[in-house]
Amino acid sequence: MNRGLILKFENLVQLRGACRQLRTLSDRKVNRAQWKPVQSSARPVCSVLLYPESWQKDKLIHIALVPHRHLATKEETKKKKKKIPLAKGEVEIRQKMTVEELARAMGKDVDHIYEALLYTDINLDSLEPDSILDEDHIKLIVKKSGMKYKSAKLKEEKERENTDAVKRPPADPAVLTPRPPVVTILGHVDHGKTTLLDSLRKTQVASMEAGGITQHIGAFLVHLPSGEKITFLDTPGHAAFSAMRARGTHVTDIVILVIAAEDGVMQQTIESIQHAKNAGVPLILAINKCDKPEADPERVKKELLAHDVVCEEFGGDVQAVNISALKGENLMVLAEATVALAEMLELKADSTGLVEGTVIESRKDKGKGPVTTAIVQRGTLRKGCVLVAGKTWAKVRFMFDENGKAVDAASPGIPVEIMGWKVFRCGALEGNVSVSSCQQRAHEVVAWRTYVEQQERMKRDVEIIEAKQKEHRMEYKEKQEKLAHLTWRQRKAVLYKANKHLMFSRPKERTEVDKNVLSVIVKGDVDGSVEAILNILDSYDADGECKLDVIHFGMGDISETDINLAEAFNGVVFGFSVKANESIKRLAAKKGVKIKLHNIIYKLIEDLKDELSSRLPPSVVENTIGEASVLDIFSVTVGKNKIPVAGCRVQKGLLDKKMKFKLIRNGDVIWKGSLSSLKHHKDDVQVIKTGMDCGLSLDEYIEFTIGDKIICYEEKEVEQTTSWDPGF
Ligand SMILES: Nc1nc2c(ncn2[C@@H]2O[C@H](COP(=O)(O)OP(=O)(O)OP(=O)(O)O)[C@@H](O)[C@H]2O)c(=O)[nH]1
């Protein structure tokens, strides 16, 4: 029994909206692409995998390697296990089912689950379609829905095999070949980083054929006349460093620290030195703006001593080059100093085998779709290679350099823009690429990463939901406890307060709920009798069949207010040892309100039970009219169709063609429906009686077997009675 009706109605209104939202949400969730991980066999898989994150700009993302995998699927070789079918109205439940999963298992929609939980201690506001339900609530929902539950056999949840991509072990030094250094430019604001990058880029444009247009792809390559190459990262230096630190990856080999010669060491200069030191990356000083008359490079070098940056002329190992980024002066000297440092660092890489690398930038290009700029760190990236980055993958369709020129291969240290990424969220995976062993492996990696993320999210969700449920349960318990210790007068006050607003709501708003609710008003002659009735009603435990709501109770004869209230709630007025005068009876009759007056409590309760039973939907029972057994099987041709015909003998009762029929084989009901024909010899007949033979065919194509039973029956509606037992 629940007396907080006002709250319920509010909840219901909120719930409808929430349900709608949730359904949309759940639909979206269901549509999300799911990847089936595939186990593998046989030969190693070639290709490249990029690692984490999708399309966020300025993020440095580490490229990892595909370990060798086997290709045959375990699923393919697995024998299909036969599942024992569930009986009608039976639901297979298991621990930790989500709202959505339970709804699916029950063949209902999620709203049904919410409605079943309406009058429970669950806080529906915190319940999402993917929220996990506890076992008690799962069972309650199934029971309330008039279904039976069957616990799924507990399968030991096999730990899923980690199919993530991992880096290859270090390469054999013998296979290492020199690679270009990767340089990041750092420095204080306005000291000329962008100008330097632009000037360096321009040196390339000038050295290229006329008309070459450079584009920003996050990194570019500078070719020196000596044939040496340098890769410059063209992303905000600090961002690049922070991202690298966060990921524990180092793509930068050398930092060029730009310091304006007239400004000297400033706050961000010091920070840049710190970044480089933390990353263990050596520095080259580019003392900029030397074209300015107030430029004082010597002062800059001296200031740096205080920060442990010792230039060569002070006996240290840091090279310093005086430049003018704006005028392009001494840039080649700076480049040569970089190459010299790179030689000292002996920058080498393995340009064979599976590729590892780092995504420098990613963006969505209008024409090209999702593109990333990556710097290859191991192996050689080629067109057609399959990459994984975070939870997305690519089959490299095209690669471009910073001049927009298509390239076929990128070896270590070389930046390239890559086209061919699939964005799972957009469902772009199917279609344009043919499945290869490499893609299979990419799917495995992505599936694993998606799984890990889902697991983590689910764990977080469960924690939040459990905490909320606990909180809600505590509140609910407290409320119940408070109510339990109240005298009936106090309870009345609480109830009145809770229901006050509802008295003004229109009956129409409640019709849906009314169907399965019995609202009652209890009036008694004295405190004790009302209290006694309420105590009996407290034992009501058949909410699942019909809710019982005491919307008002009190002492005294039936009043006009009682009738109005009962009308508003579509309720019934029960009076114990009280009267209803003629005008009240007339009013009740006019408004269609039932008044039930009793002088014996148990009679009143019996009456209330009848009222509850009358609100229950009738149950349908089958009444057998006749039974026949199949003795022979024929097939007749009607037009182009062959129709199975059973030659039967009626064993009991009769077969009436207009009734319902079912076919029973080995105790199982195989078919239910109507007969399409019933014949005695060659004549169509309506009825066949016990002991007679007949030929019959069904309204559906079913092959008969000798020994099948044909049952003729009718369906009868039987009134249900409430299962509530008040104990007397
Ligand atoms: N005279 C002179 N001016 C320069 C030189 N290099 C840069 N500048 C000027 O200095 C100003 C700042 O240059 P930027 O290249 O934008 O400096 P930045 O370090 O990239 O600045 P932020 O991106 O804000 O950190 C601009 O007005 C440039 O024209 C140089 O070598 N000589």
Tab-separated table of N, CA and C and ligand atoms in Angstrom, residues 188-195 288-289 291-292 324-326, ligand 1:
chain	number	residue	atom	x	y	z
A	188	HIS	N	59.776	32.676	-25.525
A	188	HIS	CA	58.831	33.612	-24.903
A	188	HIS	C	57.922	34.200	-25.983
A	189	VAL	N	56.751	34.640	-25.554
A	189	VAL	CA	55.786	35.226	-26.469
A	189	VAL	C	56.391	36.430	-27.198
A	190	ASP	N	56.134	36.490	-28.471
A	190	ASP	CA	56.600	37.603	-29.341
A	190	ASP	C	58.096	37.596	-29.620
A	191	HIS	N	58.790	36.547	-29.238
A	191	HIS	CA	60.232	36.546	-29.501
A	191	HIS	C	60.547	36.097	-30.924
A	192	GLY	N	59.472	35.641	-31.644
A	192	GLY	CA	59.681	35.376	-33.071
A	192	GLY	C	59.606	33.919	-33.498
A	193	LYS	N	58.886	33.063	-32.742
A	193	LYS	CA	58.786	31.632	-33.088
A	193	LYS	C	58.082	31.447	-34.433
A	194	THR	N	56.923	32.095	-34.546
A	194	THR	CA	56.143	31.934	-35.780
A	194	THR	C	56.919	32.474	-36.974
A	195	THR	N	57.548	33.630	-36.763
A	195	THR	CA	58.299	34.225	-37.869
A	195	THR	C	59.432	33.288	-38.295
A	288	ASN	N	67.333	35.907	-31.658
A	288	ASN	CA	66.576	36.496	-32.773
A	288	ASN	C	66.585	38.028	-32.717
A	289	LYS	N	66.066	38.571	-33.771
A	289	LYS	CA	65.897	40.023	-33.940
A	289	LYS	C	67.248	40.747	-33.866
A	291	ASP	N	68.735	41.957	-36.162
A	291	ASP	CA	68.739	43.099	-37.083
A	291	ASP	C	68.418	44.391	-36.348
A	292	LYS	N	67.887	44.296	-35.143
A	292	LYS	CA	67.479	45.492	-34.407
A	292	LYS	C	68.702	46.153	-33.778
A	324	SER	N	68.112	36.676	-37.724
A	324	SER	CA	66.966	37.571	-37.861
A	324	SER	C	65.922	36.771	-38.625
A	325	ALA	N	64.951	36.320	-37.871
A	325	ALA	CA	63.892	35.499	-38.488
A	325	ALA	C	63.162	36.323	-39.533
A	326	LEU	N	62.989	37.588	-39.211
A	326	LEU	CA	62.215	38.453	-40.102
A	326	LEU	C	62.918	38.617	-41.446
B	1	LIG	N1	62.863	43.125	-36.288
B	1	LIG	C1	62.507	41.866	-36.167
B	1	LIG	N2	61.292	41.586	-35.824
B	1	LIG	C2	60.956	40.298	-35.714
B	1	LIG	C3	61.843	39.259	-35.944
B	1	LIG	N3	61.207	38.090	-35.734
B	1	LIG	C4	59.965	38.400	-35.380
B	1	LIG	N4	59.802	39.716	-35.370
B	1	LIG	C5	58.566	40.422	-35.051
B	1	LIG	O1	58.209	40.133	-33.724
B	1	LIG	C6	56.798	40.063	-33.588
B	1	LIG	C7	56.409	38.738	-32.970
B	1	LIG	O2	56.825	37.699	-33.813
B	1	LIG	P1	56.150	36.300	-33.825
B	1	LIG	O3	56.852	35.471	-34.792
B	1	LIG	O4	54.678	36.434	-33.949
B	1	LIG	O5	56.501	35.856	-32.375
B	1	LIG	P2	56.017	34.541	-31.623
B	1	LIG	O6	57.098	34.163	-30.694
B	1	LIG	O7	55.603	33.534	-32.596
B	1	LIG	O8	54.812	35.078	-30.806
B	1	LIG	P3	53.633	34.258	-30.114
B	1	LIG	O9	53.070	33.351	-31.188
B	1	LIG	O10	52.676	35.297	-29.666
B	1	LIG	O11	54.251	33.509	-28.983
B	1	LIG	C8	56.265	40.274	-34.989
B	1	LIG	O12	55.846	41.579	-35.149
B	1	LIG	C9	57.423	39.954	-35.881
B	1	LIG	O13	57.367	40.637	-37.100
B	1	LIG	C10	63.160	39.599	-36.354
B	1	LIG	O14	64.044	38.780	-36.612
B	1	LIG	N5	63.430	40.942	-36.434
